[in-house]
PDB file of C-alpha atoms and ligand atoms in Angstrom:
ATOM      1  CA  MET U 170       1.928 -11.164  -5.652  1.00 82.00           C
ATOM      2  CA  ASP U 171       4.749  -9.962  -7.461  1.00 81.00           C
ATOM      3  CA  THR U 172       6.786  -8.343  -4.323  1.00 87.00           C
ATOM      4  CA  LEU U 173       8.893  -9.465  -1.703  1.00 89.00           C
ATOM      5  CA  MET U 174       7.167 -10.033   1.739  1.00 91.00           C
ATOM      6  CA  GLN U 175       8.927 -10.035   4.877  1.00 92.00           C
ATOM      7  CA  PHE U 176       7.168 -11.130   8.172  1.00 91.00           C
ATOM      8  CA  LYS U 177       8.404 -10.814  11.735  1.00 93.00           C
ATOM      9  CA  ILE U 178       6.641 -12.711  14.259  1.00 92.00           C
ATOM     10  CA  TRP U 179       6.476 -13.233  18.177  1.00 91.00           C
ATOM     11  CA  GLY U 180       5.841 -16.468  18.922  1.00 84.00           C
ATOM     12  CA  ASP U 181       5.285 -19.651  16.870  1.00 72.00           C
ATOM     13  CA  THR U 182       1.882 -20.300  17.012  1.00 66.00           C
ATOM     14  CA  PRO U 183       0.227 -20.045  14.188  1.00 68.00           C
ATOM     15  CA  ALA U 184       3.159 -21.630  12.358  1.00 71.00           C
ATOM     16  CA  ALA U 185       4.518 -19.573   9.604  1.00 79.00           C
ATOM     17  CA  SER U 186       3.873 -22.154   7.241  1.00 84.00           C
ATOM     18  CA  GLU U 187       0.181 -21.688   8.171  1.00 88.00           C
ATOM     19  CA  LEU U 188       0.284 -18.273   6.944  1.00 90.00           C
ATOM     20  CA  ASN U 189       2.586 -18.930   4.047  1.00 90.00           C
ATOM     21  CA  ALA U 190      -0.362 -21.677   2.824  1.00 92.00           C
ATOM     22  CA  MET U 191      -3.190 -18.807   3.420  1.00 93.00           C
ATOM     23  CA  LEU U 192      -1.077 -16.537   1.163  1.00 93.00           C
ATOM     24  CA  ARG U 193       0.021 -18.766  -1.633  1.00 92.00           C
ATOM     25  CA  GLU U 194      -4.159 -19.752  -1.846  1.00 93.00           C
ATOM     26  CA  MET U 195      -4.875 -16.193  -1.893  1.00 94.00           C
ATOM     27  CA  GLU U 196      -2.243 -15.818  -4.463  1.00 90.00           C
ATOM     28  CA  GLN U 197      -3.449 -19.014  -6.594  1.00 91.00           C
ATOM     29  CA  GLU U 198      -7.144 -17.626  -6.578  1.00 94.00           C
ATOM     30  CA  TRP U 199      -6.192 -13.728  -7.318  1.00 95.00           C
ATOM     31  CA  SER U 200      -3.458 -13.794  -9.980  1.00 92.00           C
ATOM     32  CA  VAL U 201      -4.269 -12.590 -13.854  1.00 90.00           C
ATOM     33  CA  THR U 202      -1.074 -13.936 -14.761  1.00 88.00           C
ATOM     34  CA  LEU U 203      -1.796 -17.659 -13.786  1.00 90.00           C
ATOM     35  CA  SER U 204      -4.271 -18.927 -16.297  1.00 91.00           C
ATOM     36  CA  ASP U 205      -6.239 -21.279 -14.009  1.00 92.00           C
ATOM     37  CA  SER U 206      -6.624 -18.798 -11.257  1.00 94.00           C
ATOM     38  CA  GLU U 207     -10.147 -18.070  -9.839  1.00 96.00           C
ATOM     39  CA  LEU U 208     -10.103 -14.489 -11.149  1.00 97.00           C
ATOM     40  CA  SER U 209      -8.419 -15.500 -14.782  1.00 96.00           C
ATOM     41  CA  ARG U 210     -11.699 -17.829 -14.980  1.00 96.00           C
ATOM     42  CA  LEU U 211     -14.028 -15.128 -14.067  1.00 98.00           C
ATOM     43  CA  ASN U 212     -11.853 -12.567 -16.473  1.00 98.00           C
ATOM     44  CA  HIS U 213     -12.639 -15.192 -19.148  1.00 97.00           C
ATOM     45  CA  ASP U 214     -15.551 -16.536 -18.380  1.00 97.00           C
ATOM     46  CA  GLY U 215     -17.507 -13.175 -17.614  1.00 98.00           C
ATOM     47  CA  GLU U 216     -19.430 -15.055 -14.861  1.00 98.00           C
ATOM     48  CA  THR U 217     -18.774 -17.576 -11.843  1.00 97.00           C
ATOM     49  CA  THR U 218     -19.733 -18.888  -8.365  1.00 97.00           C
ATOM     50  CA  LEU U 219     -17.115 -17.521  -6.297  1.00 97.00           C
ATOM     51  CA  SER U 220     -14.970 -19.041  -3.568  1.00 96.00           C
ATOM     52  CA  GLU U 221     -15.943 -17.573   0.094  1.00 96.00           C
ATOM     53  CA  LEU U 222     -12.648 -15.387   0.251  1.00 96.00           C
ATOM     54  CA  THR U 223     -12.887 -13.906  -2.871  1.00 97.00           C
ATOM     55  CA  ALA U 224     -16.335 -13.067  -2.680  1.00 98.00           C
ATOM     56  CA  GLU U 225     -15.891 -11.111   0.484  1.00 98.00           C
ATOM     57  CA  LEU U 226     -12.543  -9.548  -1.623  1.00 98.00           C
ATOM     58  CA  LEU U 227     -14.938  -8.394  -4.134  1.00 98.00           C
ATOM     59  CA  SER U 228     -17.554  -7.106  -2.222  1.00 98.00           C
ATOM     60  CA  GLU U 229     -14.962  -4.793  -0.157  1.00 98.00           C
ATOM     61  CA  ALA U 230     -13.861  -3.816  -3.911  1.00 98.00           C
ATOM     62  CA  VAL U 231     -17.203  -2.850  -5.146  1.00 98.00           C
ATOM     63  CA  SER U 232     -17.856  -0.599  -1.945  1.00 98.00           C
ATOM     64  CA  LEU U 233     -14.558   0.790  -1.666  1.00 98.00           C
ATOM     65  CA  SER U 234     -14.769   1.778  -5.197  1.00 98.00           C
ATOM     66  CA  ALA U 235     -18.287   3.359  -4.729  1.00 98.00           C
ATOM     67  CA  ARG U 236     -17.266   5.206  -1.981  1.00 98.00           C
ATOM     68  CA  THR U 237     -14.118   6.838  -3.888  1.00 98.00           C
ATOM     69  CA  ASP U 238     -16.394   7.551  -7.032  1.00 98.00           C
ATOM     70  CA  GLY U 239     -14.325   5.281  -9.161  1.00 98.00           C
ATOM     71  CA  SER U 240     -10.975   6.387  -8.167  1.00 98.00           C
ATOM     72  CA  PHE U 241     -10.147   3.015  -7.003  1.00 98.00           C
ATOM     73  CA  ASP U 242     -11.711   0.741  -9.437  1.00 98.00           C
ATOM     74  CA  PRO U 243     -10.957  -3.232  -9.977  1.00 98.00           C
ATOM     75  CA  THR U 244     -12.560  -2.966 -13.483  1.00 98.00           C
ATOM     76  CA  VAL U 245      -9.213  -0.888 -14.748  1.00 98.00           C
ATOM     77  CA  TYR U 246      -7.807  -4.664 -15.674  1.00 98.00           C
ATOM     78  CA  PRO U 247      -8.251  -3.902 -19.733  1.00 98.00           C
ATOM     79  CA  LEU U 248      -6.305  -0.329 -19.382  1.00 98.00           C
ATOM     80  CA  VAL U 249      -3.311  -1.975 -16.897  1.00 98.00           C
ATOM     81  CA  LYS U 250      -3.188  -4.772 -19.413  1.00 97.00           C
ATOM     82  CA  CYS U 251      -2.735  -2.536 -22.425  1.00 98.00           C
ATOM     83  CA  TRP U 252      -0.170  -0.804 -21.105  1.00 98.00           C
ATOM     84  CA  GLY U 253       1.780  -3.845 -20.553  1.00 97.00           C
ATOM     85  CA  PHE U 254       1.796  -3.692 -16.854  1.00 96.00           C
ATOM     86  CA  THR U 255       0.277  -7.227 -16.160  1.00 92.00           C
ATOM     87  CA  GLU U 256       3.047  -9.104 -18.224  1.00 90.00           C
ATOM     88  CA  SER U 257       5.787  -6.635 -17.506  1.00 91.00           C
ATOM     89  CA  ALA U 258       5.123  -6.280 -21.626  1.00 95.00           C
ATOM     90  CA  TYR U 259       5.563  -2.272 -21.455  1.00 97.00           C
ATOM     91  CA  ARG U 260       4.014  -0.108 -24.079  1.00 97.00           C
ATOM     92  CA  VAL U 261       2.502   3.077 -24.968  1.00 98.00           C
ATOM     93  CA  PRO U 262      -1.207   2.844 -26.110  1.00 98.00           C
ATOM     94  CA  SER U 263      -2.284   4.954 -28.816  1.00 98.00           C
ATOM     95  CA  ALA U 264      -5.324   7.643 -27.692  1.00 98.00           C
ATOM     96  CA  PRO U 265      -8.065   5.736 -29.757  1.00 98.00           C
ATOM     97  CA  GLU U 266      -6.836   2.353 -28.249  1.00 98.00           C
ATOM     98  CA  LEU U 267      -7.259   3.690 -24.725  1.00 98.00           C
ATOM     99  CA  GLN U 268     -10.485   5.748 -25.804  1.00 98.00           C
ATOM    100  CA  ALA U 269     -11.705   1.935 -26.899  1.00 98.00           C
ATOM    101  CA  LEU U 270     -11.325   0.545 -23.596  1.00 98.00           C
ATOM    102  CA  LEU U 271     -13.043   3.222 -21.234  1.00 98.00           C
ATOM    103  CA  PRO U 272     -16.639   1.778 -21.890  1.00 98.00           C
ATOM    104  CA  TYR U 273     -15.482  -1.381 -20.328  1.00 98.00           C
ATOM    105  CA  VAL U 274     -14.293   0.420 -17.297  1.00 98.00           C
ATOM    106  CA  GLY U 275     -16.932   1.047 -14.137  1.00 98.00           C
ATOM    107  CA  ILE U 276     -17.767  -0.836 -11.460  1.00 98.00           C
ATOM    108  CA  ASP U 277     -21.582  -0.607 -12.450  1.00 98.00           C
ATOM    109  CA  LYS U 278     -20.494  -3.318 -14.637  1.00 98.00           C
ATOM    110  CA  VAL U 279     -19.889  -5.686 -11.805  1.00 98.00           C
ATOM    111  CA  THR U 280     -23.110  -7.443 -11.092  1.00 98.00           C
ATOM    112  CA  LEU U 281     -22.233  -9.283  -7.381  1.00 98.00           C
ATOM    113  CA  SER U 282     -24.922 -11.291  -5.054  1.00 98.00           C
ATOM    114  CA  GLY U 283     -23.503 -13.566  -2.872  1.00 97.00           C
ATOM    115  CA  LYS U 284     -20.939 -15.732  -4.429  1.00 98.00           C
ATOM    116  CA  GLU U 285     -22.530 -15.022  -7.847  1.00 98.00           C
ATOM    117  CA  VAL U 286     -20.758 -12.289 -10.017  1.00 98.00           C
ATOM    118  CA  ALA U 287     -21.070 -11.614 -13.768  1.00 98.00           C
ATOM    119  CA  LEU U 288     -19.245  -9.163 -15.662  1.00 98.00           C
ATOM    120  CA  ALA U 289     -21.005  -6.858 -18.744  1.00 98.00           C
ATOM    121  CA  ASP U 290     -18.897  -8.019 -21.766  1.00 98.00           C
ATOM    122  CA  GLY U 291     -15.375  -7.317 -21.977  1.00 97.00           C
ATOM    123  CA  VAL U 292     -15.037  -6.293 -18.494  1.00 98.00           C
ATOM    124  CA  ALA U 293     -12.291  -7.846 -16.240  1.00 98.00           C
ATOM    125  CA  LEU U 294     -10.912  -7.269 -12.919  1.00 98.00           C
ATOM    126  CA  ASP U 295      -7.566  -6.522 -11.074  1.00 97.00           C
ATOM    127  CA  PHE U 296      -7.237  -7.052  -7.415  1.00 97.00           C
ATOM    128  CA  GLY U 297      -3.355  -5.385  -7.772  1.00 95.00           C
ATOM    129  CA  GLY U 298      -4.697  -2.048  -5.972  1.00 97.00           C
ATOM    130  CA  ILE U 299      -6.254  -4.296  -2.950  1.00 97.00           C
ATOM    131  CA  ALA U 300      -5.594  -7.738  -3.085  1.00 96.00           C
ATOM    132  CA  LYS U 301      -2.202  -7.103  -0.558  1.00 96.00           C
ATOM    133  CA  GLY U 302      -4.057  -5.101   1.860  1.00 97.00           C
ATOM    134  CA  PHE U 303      -7.060  -7.757   2.107  1.00 97.00           C
ATOM    135  CA  ALA U 304      -4.378 -10.435   2.402  1.00 97.00           C
ATOM    136  CA  ALA U 305      -2.345  -8.641   5.011  1.00 97.00           C
ATOM    137  CA  GLU U 306      -5.757  -7.872   6.919  1.00 97.00           C
ATOM    138  CA  LYS U 307      -6.550 -11.772   6.635  1.00 96.00           C
ATOM    139  CA  LEU U 308      -3.155 -12.640   8.276  1.00 96.00           C
ATOM    140  CA  ALA U 309      -3.448 -10.072  10.837  1.00 96.00           C
ATOM    141  CA  GLU U 310      -6.749 -11.359  12.019  1.00 95.00           C
ATOM    142  CA  ARG U 311      -5.323 -14.893  12.271  1.00 93.00           C
ATOM    143  CA  LEU U 312      -2.547 -13.641  14.240  1.00 93.00           C
ATOM    144  CA  GLU U 313      -4.660 -11.546  16.142  1.00 94.00           C
ATOM    145  CA  ALA U 314      -6.753 -14.276  17.709  1.00 92.00           C
ATOM    146  CA  ALA U 315      -3.626 -16.351  18.708  1.00 89.00           C
ATOM    147  CA  ASN U 316      -2.591 -13.308  20.772  1.00 91.00           C
ATOM    148  CA  THR U 317       0.679 -13.003  18.349  1.00 93.00           C
ATOM    149  CA  PRO U 318       2.427  -9.961  17.933  1.00 95.00           C
ATOM    150  CA  ALA U 319       3.971  -9.629  14.368  1.00 95.00           C
ATOM    151  CA  LEU U 320       5.212  -7.128  11.795  1.00 96.00           C
ATOM    152  CA  LEU U 321       4.107  -7.747   8.061  1.00 96.00           C
ATOM    153  CA  ILE U 322       5.456  -6.418   5.191  1.00 96.00           C
ATOM    154  CA  LEU U 323       4.048  -6.995   1.905  1.00 94.00           C
ATOM    155  CA  GLY U 324       5.608  -4.428  -0.754  1.00 89.00           C
ATOM    156  CA  GLY U 325       4.305  -1.360   0.070  1.00 88.00           C
ATOM    157  CA  ASN U 326       1.853  -2.686   2.620  1.00 95.00           C
ATOM    158  CA  ILE U 327       2.620  -2.732   6.154  1.00 98.00           C
ATOM    159  CA  GLN U 328       0.356  -4.093   9.039  1.00 98.00           C
ATOM    160  CA  THR U 329       1.395  -4.400  12.597  1.00 98.00           C
ATOM    161  CA  VAL U 330      -0.082  -6.776  15.001  1.00 97.00           C
ATOM    162  CA  GLY U 331      -0.297  -5.860  18.702  1.00 97.00           C
ATOM    163  CA  ASN U 332       2.208  -4.158  20.614  1.00 97.00           C
ATOM    164  CA  LYS U 333       6.067  -5.071  20.116  1.00 96.00           C
ATOM    165  CA  PRO U 334       6.719  -7.298  23.294  1.00 94.00           C
ATOM    166  CA  ASP U 335       9.915  -5.340  24.294  1.00 96.00           C
ATOM    167  CA  GLY U 336       7.656  -2.371  24.908  1.00 95.00           C
ATOM    168  CA  THR U 337       8.619  -0.123  22.508  1.00 98.00           C
ATOM    169  CA  PRO U 338       6.468   1.467  19.825  1.00 98.00           C
ATOM    170  CA  TRP U 339       6.092   0.459  16.338  1.00 98.00           C
ATOM    171  CA  SER U 340       8.586   2.856  14.237  1.00 97.00           C
ATOM    172  CA  ILE U 341       7.709   2.686  10.497  1.00 97.00           C
ATOM    173  CA  GLY U 342       9.522   4.345   7.991  1.00 97.00           C
ATOM    174  CA  ILE U 343       7.623   6.023   4.641  1.00 97.00           C
ATOM    175  CA  SER U 344       9.842   5.464   1.933  1.00 97.00           C
ATOM    176  CA  ASP U 345      11.390   8.744  -0.080  1.00 98.00           C
ATOM    177  CA  PRO U 346       9.797   8.594  -3.666  1.00 97.00           C
ATOM    178  CA  ASN U 347      13.093   9.447  -4.888  1.00 96.00           C
ATOM    179  CA  ALA U 348      14.970   7.120  -3.210  1.00 96.00           C
ATOM    180  CA  PRO U 349      12.710   4.379  -2.284  1.00 94.00           C
ATOM    181  CA  GLU U 350      15.189   2.580  -0.005  1.00 93.00           C
ATOM    182  CA  GLN U 351      15.692   5.643   1.956  1.00 96.00           C
ATOM    183  CA  SER U 352      12.879   7.204   4.192  1.00 97.00           C
ATOM    184  CA  ALA U 353      11.162  10.441   4.113  1.00 98.00           C
ATOM    185  CA  ALA U 354       9.623  10.349   7.312  1.00 98.00           C
ATOM    186  CA  THR U 355       8.789   8.222  10.363  1.00 98.00           C
ATOM    187  CA  ILE U 356       5.449   6.988  11.934  1.00 98.00           C
ATOM    188  CA  THR U 357       5.600   6.157  15.496  1.00 98.00           C
ATOM    189  CA  PHE U 358       2.191   4.132  16.969  1.00 98.00           C
ATOM    190  CA  HIS U 359       1.381   1.044  19.295  1.00 98.00           C
ATOM    191  CA  GLY U 360      -0.820  -1.146  18.634  1.00 98.00           C
ATOM    192  CA  SER U 361      -2.687  -2.813  15.496  1.00 98.00           C
ATOM    193  CA  MET U 362      -2.474  -0.552  12.107  1.00 98.00           C
ATOM    194  CA  ALA U 363      -2.352  -0.837   8.597  1.00 98.00           C
ATOM    195  CA  LEU U 364      -0.069   1.565   6.528  1.00 98.00           C
ATOM    196  CA  VAL U 365      -0.172   1.601   2.773  1.00 98.00           C
ATOM    197  CA  THR U 366       1.733   3.557   0.676  1.00 98.00           C
ATOM    198  CA  SER U 367       0.866   4.229  -3.361  1.00 98.00           C
ATOM    199  CA  GLY U 368       3.394   5.867  -5.760  1.00 97.00           C
ATOM    200  CA  GLY U 369       4.218   5.769  -9.332  1.00 95.00           C
ATOM    201  CA  TYR U 370       7.993   5.245  -8.154  1.00 95.00           C
ATOM    202  CA  GLN U 371       6.685   1.730  -7.079  1.00 94.00           C
ATOM    203  CA  ARG U 372       6.549   0.463 -10.655  1.00 95.00           C
ATOM    204  CA  TYR U 373       6.958   2.039 -14.287  1.00 96.00           C
ATOM    205  CA  PHE U 374       8.458   2.019 -17.074  1.00 97.00           C
ATOM    206  CA  GLU U 375      10.388   4.703 -19.271  1.00 97.00           C
ATOM    207  CA  ALA U 376       9.772   5.307 -23.150  1.00 97.00           C
ATOM    208  CA  ASP U 377      11.273   8.189 -25.430  1.00 95.00           C
ATOM    209  CA  GLY U 378      12.272   9.847 -22.136  1.00 96.00           C
ATOM    210  CA  ILE U 379       8.798   9.638 -20.549  1.00 96.00           C
ATOM    211  CA  LEU U 380       8.083   7.799 -17.146  1.00 96.00           C
ATOM    212  CA  TYR U 381       4.799   6.021 -17.173  1.00 98.00           C
ATOM    213  CA  HIS U 382       3.637   4.173 -14.123  1.00 98.00           C
ATOM    214  CA  HIS U 383       1.294   1.526 -12.910  1.00 97.00           C
ATOM    215  CA  ILE U 384      -1.701   3.602 -11.235  1.00 98.00           C
ATOM    216  CA  ILE U 385      -4.207   4.433 -13.743  1.00 98.00           C
ATOM    217  CA  ASP U 386      -7.127   7.064 -14.021  1.00 98.00           C
ATOM    218  CA  PRO U 387      -9.924   5.114 -14.770  1.00 98.00           C
ATOM    219  CA  LYS U 388     -11.485   7.826 -16.114  1.00 98.00           C
ATOM    220  CA  THR U 389      -8.721   8.835 -19.024  1.00 98.00           C
ATOM    221  CA  GLY U 390      -6.852   5.801 -19.127  1.00 98.00           C
ATOM    222  CA  TYR U 391      -3.570   6.940 -18.675  1.00 98.00           C
ATOM    223  CA  PRO U 392      -0.969   6.853 -15.613  1.00 98.00           C
ATOM    224  CA  VAL U 393      -2.127   9.363 -13.522  1.00 98.00           C
ATOM    225  CA  ASP U 394      -0.096  12.529 -13.330  1.00 97.00           C
ATOM    226  CA  ASN U 395      -0.731  15.077 -10.943  1.00 98.00           C
ATOM    227  CA  SER U 396       1.239  16.948  -7.985  1.00 98.00           C
ATOM    228  CA  LEU U 397       1.728  13.646  -5.979  1.00 98.00           C
ATOM    229  CA  ALA U 398       4.687  11.498  -5.637  1.00 98.00           C
ATOM    230  CA  SER U 399       3.067   9.154  -3.092  1.00 98.00           C
ATOM    231  CA  VAL U 400      -0.114   8.735  -0.865  1.00 98.00           C
ATOM    232  CA  THR U 401       0.407   6.873   2.549  1.00 98.00           C
ATOM    233  CA  ILE U 402      -2.844   5.498   4.334  1.00 98.00           C
ATOM    234  CA  LEU U 403      -3.324   4.581   7.898  1.00 98.00           C
ATOM    235  CA  ALA U 404      -6.130   2.546   8.930  1.00 98.00           C
ATOM    236  CA  LYS U 405      -7.592  -0.390  11.194  1.00 98.00           C
ATOM    237  CA  SER U 406      -8.595  -1.816   7.941  1.00 98.00           C
ATOM    238  CA  GLY U 407      -5.462  -2.969   5.828  1.00 98.00           C
ATOM    239  CA  THR U 408      -8.137  -3.895   2.594  1.00 98.00           C
ATOM    240  CA  LEU U 409      -9.584  -0.013   2.909  1.00 98.00           C
ATOM    241  CA  ALA U 410      -6.238   1.380   3.461  1.00 98.00           C
ATOM    242  CA  ASP U 411      -4.963  -0.305   0.267  1.00 98.00           C
ATOM    243  CA  ALA U 412      -7.834   0.707  -1.895  1.00 98.00           C
ATOM    244  CA  PHE U 413      -7.872   3.985  -0.759  1.00 98.00           C
ATOM    245  CA  SER U 414      -3.982   4.633  -1.291  1.00 98.00           C
ATOM    246  CA  THR U 415      -4.556   4.249  -4.691  1.00 98.00           C
ATOM    247  CA  ALA U 416      -8.024   6.049  -4.784  1.00 98.00           C
ATOM    248  CA  LEU U 417      -6.330   9.278  -3.222  1.00 98.00           C
ATOM    249  CA  TYR U 418      -3.500   9.006  -5.606  1.00 98.00           C
ATOM    250  CA  VAL U 419      -5.729   9.320  -8.600  1.00 98.00           C
ATOM    251  CA  MET U 420      -7.759  12.212  -6.951  1.00 98.00           C
ATOM    252  CA  GLY U 421      -4.849  14.150  -6.391  1.00 98.00           C
ATOM    253  CA  PHE U 422      -4.123  16.364  -3.192  1.00 98.00           C
ATOM    254  CA  ASP U 423      -7.005  19.108  -3.415  1.00 98.00           C
ATOM    255  CA  GLU U 424      -9.971  16.099  -3.890  1.00 98.00           C
ATOM    256  CA  GLY U 425      -7.903  13.693  -1.796  1.00 98.00           C
ATOM    257  CA  VAL U 426      -8.272  16.208   1.239  1.00 98.00           C
ATOM    258  CA  ARG U 427     -12.182  16.785   0.579  1.00 98.00           C
ATOM    259  CA  PHE U 428     -12.757  12.675   0.841  1.00 98.00           C
ATOM    260  CA  TRP U 429     -10.736  12.566   3.888  1.00 98.00           C
ATOM    261  CA  GLN U 430     -12.786  15.433   5.353  1.00 98.00           C
ATOM    262  CA  GLU U 431     -15.947  13.927   4.829  1.00 98.00           C
ATOM    263  CA  SER U 432     -14.624  10.467   6.159  1.00 98.00           C
ATOM    264  CA  ASP U 433     -13.575   9.092   9.946  1.00 97.00           C
ATOM    265  CA  ASP U 434     -11.759   5.912   9.172  1.00 98.00           C
ATOM    266  CA  PHE U 435      -8.352   6.820   8.115  1.00 98.00           C
ATOM    267  CA  GLU U 436      -5.453   9.285   8.076  1.00 98.00           C
ATOM    268  CA  VAL U 437      -3.198  10.275   5.303  1.00 98.00           C
ATOM    269  CA  VAL U 438       0.427  11.449   4.619  1.00 98.00           C
ATOM    270  CA  TRP U 439       0.825  12.899   1.214  1.00 98.00           C
ATOM    271  CA  ILE U 440       4.398  13.613  -0.254  1.00 98.00           C
ATOM    272  CA  LEU U 441       4.294  15.868  -3.245  1.00 98.00           C
ATOM    273  CA  LYS U 442       6.178  15.965  -6.264  1.00 98.00           C
ATOM    274  CA  ASN U 443       8.585  18.893  -5.083  1.00 98.00           C
ATOM    275  CA  GLY U 444       8.898  17.236  -1.633  1.00 97.00           C
ATOM    276  CA  LYS U 445       6.861  18.719   0.302  1.00 98.00           C
ATOM    277  CA  ILE U 446       5.226  16.546   3.258  1.00 98.00           C
ATOM    278  CA  ILE U 447       1.286  17.154   4.559  1.00 98.00           C
ATOM    279  CA  ALA U 448      -0.530  15.327   6.952  1.00 98.00           C
ATOM    280  CA  THR U 449      -3.945  14.971   8.099  1.00 98.00           C
ATOM    281  CA  GLU U 450      -4.359  16.418  11.748  1.00 98.00           C
ATOM    282  CA  GLY U 451      -4.907  12.279  12.900  1.00 98.00           C
ATOM    283  CA  ALA U 452      -1.474  11.401  11.319  1.00 98.00           C
ATOM    284  CA  ALA U 453       0.681  14.398  12.422  1.00 98.00           C
ATOM    285  CA  PRO U 454       1.067  13.167  16.010  1.00 98.00           C
ATOM    286  CA  LEU U 455       2.650  10.036  14.682  1.00 98.00           C
ATOM    287  CA  LEU U 456       4.766  11.864  12.489  1.00 98.00           C
ATOM    288  CA  SER U 457       8.828  12.512  12.998  1.00 98.00           C
ATOM    289  CA  ASP U 458      12.378  12.868  10.974  1.00 97.00           C
ATOM    290  CA  CYS U 459      10.691  15.463   8.465  1.00 98.00           C
ATOM    291  CA  SER U 460       9.233  18.809   8.633  1.00 98.00           C
ATOM    292  CA  PHE U 461       5.410  18.631   6.952  1.00 98.00           C
ATOM    293  CA  GLU U 462       2.445  20.550   6.895  1.00 98.00           C
ATOM    294  CA  VAL U 463      -1.147  19.660   8.765  1.00 98.00           C
ATOM    295  CA  VAL U 464      -4.445  19.525   7.270  1.00 98.00           C
ATOM    296  CA  GLU U 465      -7.406  19.907   9.644  1.00 96.00           C
ATOM    297  CA  ARG U 466     -11.050  18.984   9.392  1.00 91.00           C
TER     298      ARG U 466
HETATM  299  P1  LIG T 247      -1.343  -0.080  -5.265  1.00 91.11           P
HETATM  300  O1  LIG T 247       0.012  -0.203  -5.607  1.00 91.11           O
HETATM  301  O2  LIG T 247      -1.964  -0.421  -4.420  1.00 91.11           O
HETATM  302  O3  LIG T 247      -1.719   1.755  -5.624  1.00 91.11           O
HETATM  303  O4  LIG T 247      -2.049  -0.624  -6.574  1.00 91.11           O
HETATM  304  C1  LIG T 247      -1.799  -0.687  -8.082  1.00 91.11           C
HETATM  305  C2  LIG T 247      -2.010  -1.676  -8.832  1.00 91.11           C
HETATM  306  O5  LIG T 247      -3.179  -1.758  -8.801  1.00 91.11           O
HETATM  307  C3  LIG T 247      -1.639  -1.539 -10.058  1.00 91.11           C
HETATM  308  O6  LIG T 247      -0.307  -1.962 -10.424  1.00 91.11           O
HETATM  309  C4  LIG T 247      -2.591  -1.939 -11.137  1.00 91.11           C
HETATM  310  O7  LIG T 247      -2.626  -3.488 -11.134  1.00 91.11           O
HETATM  311  C5  LIG T 247      -4.297  -1.671  -9.990  1.00 91.11           C
HETATM  312  N1  LIG T 247      -4.334  -0.414 -10.724  1.00 91.11           N
HETATM  313  C6  LIG T 247      -4.103   0.750 -11.228  1.00 91.11           C
HETATM  314  N2  LIG T 247      -4.502   1.677 -11.424  1.00 91.11           N
HETATM  315  C7  LIG T 247      -6.006   1.303 -10.493  1.00 91.11           C
HETATM  316  C8  LIG T 247      -7.011   2.071 -10.239  1.00 91.11           C
HETATM  317  N3  LIG T 247      -7.087   3.486 -10.479  1.00 91.11           N
HETATM  318  N4  LIG T 247      -8.114   1.355  -9.300  1.00 91.11           N
HETATM  319  C9  LIG T 247      -7.761   0.244  -9.028  1.00 91.11           C
HETATM  320  N5  LIG T 247      -6.580  -0.465  -9.198  1.00 91.11           N
HETATM  321  C10 LIG T 247      -5.780   0.316 -10.045  1.00 91.11           C
HETATM  322 MG1  LIG T 248      -3.850  -0.004  -3.059  1.00 91.11          MG
END
């Protein structure tokens, strides 16, 4: 999944090798760079019968995309590829080139019925905005069933399982978008939770002095450019947290606030480009080591 993963597991069941095997299988099925992955074959053939796990992931992706009105949309693949993010062969496409790809973007162009999936002509999927969260959730379910506390770090996706055995709370830093090795704020809590951060700083390239990053507005074809430096979602579900971190980054601050106000299954910490930190009223009590504003329902 092209990211550093670090797991801290208290206990030895299930063995780390089993979690590794689960991850390798998911990577194998959902990679767009491995030509024989299940996803690559779907993107190439336009239809297939999916494995159970991939059908579950796609079903969640479709419903979360609809909920965000297409701000999170796995059909952005042609755009992501065009900008060179898929193969790390970065380039700045022309406006007509992007315009020509927009008709192939939209979750209504995916038909999923059980494990049977069909894509409209020219449509292709990218699970980069959701796969790590889904994978973390699946590993967490396995560890939860074995009563094994754990801290799972999959790039910008963090998932805690249970309580830390020494009784102290989990304490997780949110990266400073301007210095990602440092933290801009700390989230402290007990129990199982997913924390997922999206931000342009996580992957980008520079051309002619301009930075282009990897989160694409499906409506324009261009990297999102708004007042946000990063969005962190806190939720029970890692899959939802991952899809919504991408979606709220695309939405921008005001629309993200409205979206949160109409929802009851996640909390948000926004970091603006001007350095300001804003937390929803459910996230605020967990936040420390920074000054911040609070938005209410
Ligand atoms: P994340 O880091 O979770 O925000 O996901 C970003 C990755 O998801 C990118 O590297 C692309 O592979 C893909 N992606 C980019 N823009 C979108 C979007 N608007 N909706 C869904 N996936 C996206
Ligand atoms: Mg995401």
